[in-house]
Amino acid sequence: MAGMILKRSRCAIYTRKSSEEGLDMEFNSLDAQREACEAYVASQKAEGWVALRDRYDDGGFSGGTLDRPALKQLIADIEAGLIDVIVVYKIDRLSRSLMDFARLVEVFDRNGVTFVSVTQSFNTTTSMGRLTLNILLSFAQFEREVIGERIRDKFAASRKRGMWMGGFVPMGYDVRERKLVVNAAEAATVRMIFERFAALGSASTLARALQAEDVRNKRGKRIDKGFIYKLINNRVYLGEAVHKGTSYPGEHDAIITQEVWDSVHSILKESPRERRARNRNSSEALLKGIIFTDTGAAMTPTYTRKGERLYHYYTSTDLIRNRDTASDAGPMRLSAAMVDGAVIAEMRRIIGAPEVAARVIEAQRHEGAPME
């Protein structure tokens, strides 16, 4: 149609040479590439193509990486909307890596930029060029998947050897030279959480206590019930590495013992409903609120499990909260069965039933003695 105005296509010419040899010549390889590209752009003048004066020349840079100054400037100008067409002498001038080439094409597509190789009849403005590009990108996708499988296999093999493979660093550890090392201060907090959960049997109760004491996690956040459950289920604290549910001996040191782990997980085997019911029963202990240590610390009802048997205790809040106490503070934990039984027996003796009291005391002796 007469008078129709062609759309102006701004063409950026990119050139690259791997070695610096010959770059000091008056007419070097980069100049030769640019001359050929300028000639191609001139042949497309009827289509509205015009070469930009800005030069994007990478002399002495390998095509195996995208870390090239002129290429970075080219991408920045593309993102700024200053370029419509990329023109190169050969595809490998832009990149020798199929993966990198696919990344560049994603940038081009996102900004509506087309790509032309003047010596290989590669032009994404044509249907054949787009078909060729899709084939190349399919191979790039295949290469990505193969690399992903290789990485997953390597990751699995490394985990089986107990190696730390990165990710979120658990509380109680730091990473040095790609290995987990114990952080003494955090490790003490981790052990305290395990031991107090074993004594209390309730993550909710423990979370409230830790929040009241302003105990923080590795990221400085207040500890909630969810964090406690994740922590006490993390086998890294046993010195193990876990991959897809299977544990392997780790290269790092353990923070807690197998005995403490077993004590905690014997509690977790019970349903939350059973634990709530037992906690309610524990809270109804006869001496709750009226039994204290020599230092005045309250003795609160707790329990622990050994095998299939459940043992109830009165435990000092100093012990539960990991507070320092005097060496002569007296028993820190007492058998609830023995203490309650002694109280019941004494009450029965007072009301005139000494023979019953004797049988009760004898029966309670078999359950346990005071524990320090």
Short mmCIF file of C-alpha atoms in Angstrom, two decimals:
data_model
loop_
_atom_site.label_atom_id
_atom_site.label_comp_id
_atom_site.label_asym_id
_atom_site.label_seq_id
_atom_site.Cartn_x
_atom_site.Cartn_y
_atom_site.Cartn_z
CA MET A 1 0.00 0.00 0.00
CA ALA A 2 1.37 3.42 -1.02
CA GLY A 3 2.42 5.58 1.89
CA MET A 4 2.57 2.61 4.38
CA ILE A 5 5.17 3.23 7.10
CA LEU A 6 7.37 0.23 7.95
CA LYS A 7 8.02 -0.56 11.59
CA ARG A 8 11.59 0.36 12.48
CA SER A 9 13.51 -2.59 13.92
CA ARG A 10 16.54 -1.62 16.03
CA CYS A 11 19.27 -4.21 15.48
CA ALA A 12 22.04 -4.81 18.03
CA ILE A 13 25.11 -6.58 16.65
CA TYR A 14 26.90 -8.83 19.14
CA THR A 15 30.44 -10.15 18.49
CA ARG A 16 32.75 -12.38 20.54
CA LYS A 17 36.21 -13.94 20.32
CA SER A 18 37.49 -16.46 22.86
CA SER A 19 41.16 -15.43 22.84
CA GLU A 20 42.79 -12.02 22.88
CA GLU A 21 45.17 -13.03 20.10
CA GLY A 22 44.96 -10.63 17.16
CA LEU A 23 42.63 -8.14 18.86
CA ASP A 24 45.32 -5.45 18.56
CA MET A 25 45.21 -5.68 14.78
CA GLU A 26 43.67 -2.82 12.81
CA PHE A 27 40.99 -5.17 11.43
CA ASN A 28 40.43 -8.08 13.78
CA SER A 29 37.95 -10.93 14.11
CA LEU A 30 35.41 -8.79 15.94
CA ASP A 31 35.50 -6.25 13.13
CA ALA A 32 35.02 -9.00 10.54
CA GLN A 33 31.98 -10.34 12.42
CA ARG A 34 30.47 -6.89 12.73
CA GLU A 35 31.00 -6.12 9.03
CA ALA A 36 29.16 -9.31 8.02
CA CYS A 37 26.31 -8.53 10.41
CA GLU A 38 26.03 -4.94 9.19
CA ALA A 39 25.80 -6.20 5.62
CA TYR A 40 22.97 -8.55 6.59
CA VAL A 41 21.09 -5.76 8.38
CA ALA A 42 21.52 -3.55 5.31
CA SER A 43 20.00 -6.30 3.15
CA GLN A 44 16.88 -6.13 5.36
CA LYS A 45 16.50 -2.36 5.02
CA ALA A 46 13.24 -2.88 3.14
CA GLU A 47 11.89 -4.57 6.30
CA GLY A 48 12.77 -1.51 8.38
CA TRP A 49 15.93 -2.92 9.93
CA VAL A 50 18.59 -0.49 11.10
CA ALA A 51 21.87 -1.26 12.91
CA LEU A 52 22.47 0.47 16.24
CA ARG A 53 25.74 2.33 16.61
CA ASP A 54 26.41 0.87 20.08
CA ARG A 55 28.98 -1.91 19.95
CA TYR A 56 28.58 -5.10 21.97
CA ASP A 57 32.03 -6.70 21.59
CA ASP A 58 33.45 -9.34 23.96
CA GLY A 59 37.10 -9.88 23.07
CA GLY A 60 38.92 -12.60 25.00
CA PHE A 61 35.81 -14.13 26.64
CA SER A 62 34.72 -17.77 26.44
CA GLY A 63 31.30 -18.70 25.10
CA GLY A 64 30.90 -21.27 27.87
CA THR A 65 29.69 -18.65 30.36
CA LEU A 66 27.28 -15.73 30.40
CA ASP A 67 29.62 -13.69 32.58
CA ARG A 68 30.73 -11.32 29.80
CA PRO A 69 30.62 -7.50 30.08
CA ALA A 70 29.27 -6.74 26.59
CA LEU A 71 26.66 -9.50 26.88
CA LYS A 72 25.52 -8.16 30.25
CA GLN A 73 25.14 -4.70 28.70
CA LEU A 74 23.22 -6.21 25.81
CA ILE A 75 20.78 -7.93 28.20
CA ALA A 76 20.38 -4.70 30.20
CA ASP A 77 19.52 -2.77 27.00
CA ILE A 78 17.05 -5.50 26.01
CA GLU A 79 15.34 -5.25 29.39
CA ALA A 80 15.23 -1.45 28.93
CA GLY A 81 13.36 -1.86 25.64
CA LEU A 82 16.13 -0.40 23.45
CA ILE A 83 16.55 -3.40 21.10
CA ASP A 84 14.25 -5.28 18.71
CA VAL A 85 16.62 -7.73 16.96
CA ILE A 86 19.87 -9.44 18.01
CA VAL A 87 22.25 -10.13 15.13
CA VAL A 88 25.30 -12.43 15.42
CA TYR A 89 27.72 -13.96 12.93
CA LYS A 90 27.19 -17.50 14.28
CA ILE A 91 25.07 -18.93 17.07
CA ASP A 92 28.15 -19.99 19.05
CA ARG A 93 29.24 -16.31 19.21
CA LEU A 94 26.28 -15.77 21.51
CA SER A 95 26.80 -18.95 23.55
CA ARG A 96 28.45 -22.35 23.29
CA SER A 97 26.21 -23.75 26.02
CA LEU A 98 22.77 -24.99 25.05
CA MET A 99 21.56 -24.31 28.59
CA ASP A 100 22.82 -20.73 28.49
CA PHE A 101 21.40 -20.24 25.01
CA ALA A 102 17.97 -21.37 26.27
CA ARG A 103 18.20 -18.81 29.11
CA LEU A 104 19.04 -16.05 26.64
CA VAL A 105 16.13 -17.01 24.41
CA GLU A 106 13.82 -16.75 27.44
CA VAL A 107 15.06 -13.17 27.94
CA PHE A 108 14.53 -12.43 24.23
CA ASP A 109 10.99 -13.85 24.23
CA ARG A 110 10.03 -12.02 27.40
CA ASN A 111 10.98 -8.71 25.80
CA GLY A 112 9.69 -9.41 22.29
CA VAL A 113 13.19 -9.52 20.78
CA THR A 114 14.05 -11.74 17.78
CA PHE A 115 17.38 -13.43 17.08
CA VAL A 116 19.31 -13.85 13.80
CA SER A 117 22.48 -15.77 12.87
CA VAL A 118 23.62 -14.41 9.49
CA THR A 119 25.76 -17.39 8.37
CA GLN A 120 23.42 -20.18 9.48
CA SER A 121 20.05 -19.01 8.13
CA PHE A 122 18.74 -18.93 11.67
CA ASN A 123 16.05 -16.31 12.08
CA THR A 124 13.33 -16.45 14.72
CA THR A 125 11.24 -13.99 12.71
CA THR A 126 10.41 -16.86 10.31
CA SER A 127 8.39 -20.04 10.91
CA MET A 128 11.39 -22.27 10.06
CA GLY A 129 13.57 -20.33 12.49
CA ARG A 130 11.02 -20.77 15.27
CA LEU A 131 10.80 -24.50 14.50
CA THR A 132 14.60 -24.80 14.74
CA LEU A 133 14.53 -22.86 17.99
CA ASN A 134 11.88 -25.17 19.49
CA ILE A 135 14.03 -28.19 18.58
CA LEU A 136 17.04 -26.62 20.26
CA LEU A 137 15.01 -25.76 23.34
CA SER A 138 13.69 -29.35 23.50
CA PHE A 139 17.26 -30.59 23.65
CA ALA A 140 18.00 -27.96 26.27
CA GLN A 141 15.09 -29.25 28.37
CA PHE A 142 16.39 -32.81 27.96
CA GLU A 143 19.84 -31.67 29.09
CA ARG A 144 18.34 -29.93 32.14
CA GLU A 145 16.48 -33.11 33.15
CA VAL A 146 19.59 -35.28 32.73
CA ILE A 147 21.61 -32.84 34.83
CA GLY A 148 18.83 -32.81 37.45
CA GLU A 149 18.86 -36.62 37.66
CA ARG A 150 22.65 -36.57 37.99
CA ILE A 151 22.47 -34.02 40.80
CA ARG A 152 19.77 -36.00 42.63
CA ASP A 153 21.83 -39.19 42.37
CA LYS A 154 24.90 -37.39 43.68
CA PHE A 155 22.88 -35.86 46.50
CA ALA A 156 21.51 -39.28 47.52
CA ALA A 157 24.97 -40.86 47.44
CA SER A 158 26.40 -38.04 49.56
CA ARG A 159 23.58 -38.30 52.12
CA LYS A 160 24.18 -42.05 52.40
CA ARG A 161 27.76 -41.21 53.32
CA GLY A 162 26.45 -38.90 56.04
CA MET A 163 27.54 -35.67 54.35
CA TRP A 164 25.80 -32.33 54.90
CA MET A 165 24.32 -31.23 51.56
CA GLY A 166 23.20 -27.74 52.46
CA GLY A 167 19.79 -26.28 53.19
CA PHE A 168 18.40 -24.89 56.45
CA VAL A 169 20.97 -25.28 59.23
CA PRO A 170 19.25 -26.87 62.26
CA MET A 171 19.40 -25.18 65.64
CA GLY A 172 22.37 -26.49 67.59
CA TYR A 173 24.75 -26.53 64.63
CA ASP A 174 26.78 -24.18 62.44
CA VAL A 175 28.29 -24.93 59.03
CA ARG A 176 32.05 -24.79 58.58
CA GLU A 177 33.79 -26.01 55.45
CA ARG A 178 30.50 -27.57 54.30
CA LYS A 179 30.20 -29.64 57.50
CA LEU A 180 27.92 -29.38 60.53
CA VAL A 181 29.71 -28.47 63.75
CA VAL A 182 28.07 -28.20 67.17
CA ASN A 183 27.17 -24.72 68.41
CA ALA A 184 27.61 -25.18 72.16
CA ALA A 185 25.10 -22.53 73.28
CA GLU A 186 22.36 -23.65 70.88
CA ALA A 187 23.08 -27.32 71.61
CA ALA A 188 22.39 -26.69 75.31
CA THR A 189 18.99 -25.22 74.37
CA VAL A 190 18.22 -28.22 72.16
CA ARG A 191 19.05 -30.66 74.97
CA MET A 192 16.96 -28.61 77.38
CA ILE A 193 13.92 -28.78 75.04
CA PHE A 194 14.23 -32.57 74.66
CA GLU A 195 14.59 -33.10 78.41
CA ARG A 196 11.77 -30.77 79.35
CA PHE A 197 9.44 -32.36 76.81
CA ALA A 198 10.29 -35.79 78.26
CA ALA A 199 9.41 -34.45 81.71
CA LEU A 200 6.24 -32.55 80.76
CA GLY A 201 4.90 -34.71 77.91
CA SER A 202 3.19 -31.69 76.35
CA ALA A 203 4.51 -29.49 73.52
CA SER A 204 1.85 -26.86 74.24
CA THR A 205 2.83 -26.55 77.90
CA LEU A 206 6.52 -26.49 77.03
CA ALA A 207 5.98 -23.84 74.31
CA ARG A 208 4.17 -21.57 76.76
CA ALA A 209 6.98 -21.96 79.28
CA LEU A 210 9.69 -21.25 76.69
CA GLN A 211 7.83 -18.18 75.46
CA ALA A 212 7.49 -16.92 79.04
CA GLU A 213 11.25 -17.40 79.44
CA ASP A 214 11.87 -15.66 76.08
CA VAL A 215 13.78 -18.63 74.64
CA ARG A 216 14.44 -18.02 70.92
CA ASN A 217 15.23 -20.28 67.97
CA LYS A 218 18.23 -19.98 65.64
CA ARG A 219 16.56 -17.19 63.69
CA GLY A 220 15.73 -15.22 66.81
CA LYS A 221 12.01 -16.02 66.73
CA ARG A 222 9.90 -17.16 69.67
CA ILE A 223 9.51 -20.92 69.95
CA ASP A 224 6.05 -22.33 69.31
CA LYS A 225 4.54 -25.83 69.45
CA GLY A 226 5.24 -26.49 65.74
CA PHE A 227 8.92 -25.70 66.16
CA ILE A 228 9.16 -28.07 69.14
CA TYR A 229 7.62 -30.96 67.20
CA LYS A 230 10.00 -30.40 64.26
CA LEU A 231 12.98 -30.24 66.59
CA ILE A 232 12.21 -33.39 68.58
CA ASN A 233 11.57 -35.34 65.36
CA ASN A 234 14.84 -34.29 63.68
CA ARG A 235 17.24 -37.23 63.67
CA VAL A 236 20.16 -34.94 62.90
CA TYR A 237 20.42 -34.50 66.68
CA LEU A 238 21.30 -38.20 66.95
CA GLY A 239 24.23 -37.61 64.60
CA GLU A 240 22.38 -39.03 61.60
CA ALA A 241 21.74 -37.89 58.03
CA VAL A 242 18.30 -38.62 56.57
CA HIS A 243 17.44 -39.07 52.88
CA LYS A 244 13.87 -39.87 51.80
CA GLY A 245 12.96 -41.29 55.19
CA THR A 246 16.09 -43.45 55.61
CA SER A 247 18.71 -42.58 58.21
CA TYR A 248 22.46 -42.97 57.75
CA PRO A 249 25.36 -42.31 60.16
CA GLY A 250 26.33 -38.65 59.75
CA GLU A 251 29.70 -36.97 59.71
CA HIS A 252 28.60 -34.57 62.47
CA ASP A 253 28.48 -35.09 66.25
CA ALA A 254 25.23 -35.95 68.02
CA ILE A 255 23.70 -33.49 70.48
CA ILE A 256 21.39 -35.84 72.36
CA THR A 257 21.69 -39.47 73.42
CA GLN A 258 19.65 -42.38 72.12
CA GLU A 259 18.16 -42.76 75.60
CA VAL A 260 16.76 -39.22 75.58
CA TRP A 261 15.44 -39.71 72.02
CA ASP A 262 13.70 -42.94 73.00
CA SER A 263 12.18 -41.31 76.08
CA VAL A 264 10.73 -38.47 74.00
CA HIS A 265 9.45 -40.72 71.21
CA SER A 266 7.82 -43.17 73.57
CA ILE A 267 5.64 -40.21 74.53
CA LEU A 268 5.00 -39.26 70.89
CA LYS A 269 3.78 -42.78 70.11
CA GLU A 270 0.66 -42.05 72.13
CA SER A 271 -2.17 -40.12 70.55
CA PRO A 272 -2.53 -36.43 71.46
CA ARG A 273 -5.88 -37.27 73.08
CA GLU A 274 -4.29 -39.83 75.38
CA ARG A 275 -1.53 -37.40 76.31
CA ARG A 276 -4.04 -34.64 77.09
CA ALA A 277 -6.05 -37.01 79.25
CA ARG A 278 -2.96 -38.12 81.14
CA ASN A 279 -1.81 -34.54 81.61
CA ARG A 280 -5.20 -33.72 83.09
CA ASN A 281 -4.83 -36.69 85.44
CA SER A 282 -1.33 -35.57 86.36
CA SER A 283 -2.64 -32.11 87.13
CA GLU A 284 -4.96 -33.71 89.66
CA ALA A 285 -2.03 -35.09 91.67
CA LEU A 286 -2.75 -34.94 95.40
CA LEU A 287 0.17 -32.70 96.31
CA LYS A 288 0.13 -30.32 93.36
CA GLY A 289 0.68 -26.79 94.64
CA ILE A 290 1.58 -27.85 98.17
CA ILE A 291 4.91 -29.66 97.77
CA PHE A 292 8.16 -27.69 97.35
CA THR A 293 11.93 -28.23 97.45
CA ASP A 294 14.11 -26.86 100.24
CA THR A 295 14.79 -23.79 98.10
CA GLY A 296 11.08 -23.07 97.66
CA ALA A 297 10.77 -24.31 94.06
CA ALA A 298 7.39 -25.93 93.32
CA MET A 299 7.31 -29.67 92.58
CA THR A 300 5.06 -30.12 89.54
CA PRO A 301 3.50 -33.43 88.32
CA THR A 302 5.42 -35.04 85.43
CA TYR A 303 5.81 -38.52 84.00
CA THR A 304 8.16 -40.67 81.95
CA ARG A 305 7.81 -43.96 80.14
CA LYS A 306 10.11 -46.96 80.26
CA GLY A 307 8.97 -49.65 77.88
CA GLU A 308 5.24 -50.10 78.41
CA ARG A 309 5.24 -48.76 81.97
CA LEU A 310 4.40 -45.17 82.88
CA TYR A 311 6.03 -43.58 85.93
CA HIS A 312 4.65 -40.42 87.56
CA TYR A 313 6.84 -37.99 89.47
CA TYR A 314 6.85 -34.68 91.25
CA THR A 315 9.65 -32.73 89.55
CA SER A 316 11.22 -29.50 90.72
CA THR A 317 10.48 -26.54 88.44
CA ASP A 318 14.19 -25.71 88.80
CA LEU A 319 14.99 -28.96 87.00
CA ILE A 320 12.26 -28.48 84.39
CA ARG A 321 13.47 -24.96 83.60
CA ASN A 322 17.13 -25.97 83.70
CA ARG A 323 17.94 -23.49 86.46
CA ASP A 324 21.02 -23.81 88.66
CA THR A 325 20.32 -24.96 92.22
CA ALA A 326 22.37 -25.45 95.34
CA SER A 327 23.94 -28.87 95.75
CA ASP A 328 22.03 -29.42 99.04
CA ALA A 329 18.64 -28.44 97.60
CA GLY A 330 17.30 -31.93 98.21
CA PRO A 331 15.66 -34.36 95.75
CA MET A 332 14.85 -32.75 92.39
CA ARG A 333 12.42 -35.52 91.43
CA LEU A 334 10.28 -37.81 93.61
CA SER A 335 8.15 -40.81 92.77
CA ALA A 336 4.54 -39.58 92.81
CA ALA A 337 3.26 -43.05 93.67
CA MET A 338 5.50 -43.25 96.72
CA VAL A 339 4.79 -39.70 97.94
CA ASP A 340 1.02 -39.87 97.36
CA GLY A 341 0.91 -43.34 98.87
CA ALA A 342 2.74 -42.18 101.98
CA VAL A 343 0.31 -39.27 102.38
CA ILE A 344 -2.72 -41.55 101.96
CA ALA A 345 -1.24 -44.08 104.37
CA GLU A 346 -0.56 -41.40 106.97
CA MET A 347 -4.12 -40.09 106.67
CA ARG A 348 -5.49 -43.58 107.14
CA ARG A 349 -3.23 -44.12 110.14
CA ILE A 350 -4.48 -40.93 111.68
CA ILE A 351 -8.09 -42.02 111.27
CA GLY A 352 -7.31 -45.38 112.84
CA ALA A 353 -6.42 -47.87 110.13
CA PRO A 354 -2.68 -48.60 110.62
CA GLU A 355 -2.89 -52.06 109.07
CA VAL A 356 -4.15 -50.54 105.80
CA ALA A 357 -1.42 -47.92 105.89
CA ALA A 358 1.26 -50.61 106.23
CA ARG A 359 -0.01 -52.48 103.15
CA VAL A 360 -0.16 -49.28 101.08
CA ILE A 361 3.38 -48.26 101.98
CA GLU A 362 4.70 -51.75 101.18
CA ALA A 363 2.94 -51.78 97.79
CA GLN A 364 4.27 -48.36 96.82
CA ARG A 365 7.88 -49.30 97.59
CA HIS A 366 7.93 -51.56 94.51
CA GLU A 367 7.27 -48.68 92.08
CA GLY A 368 10.39 -46.65 92.75
CA ALA A 369 12.48 -44.56 95.09
CA PRO A 370 13.27 -40.83 95.04
CA MET A 371 15.43 -39.81 92.06
CA GLU A 372 17.97 -37.01 92.08
#
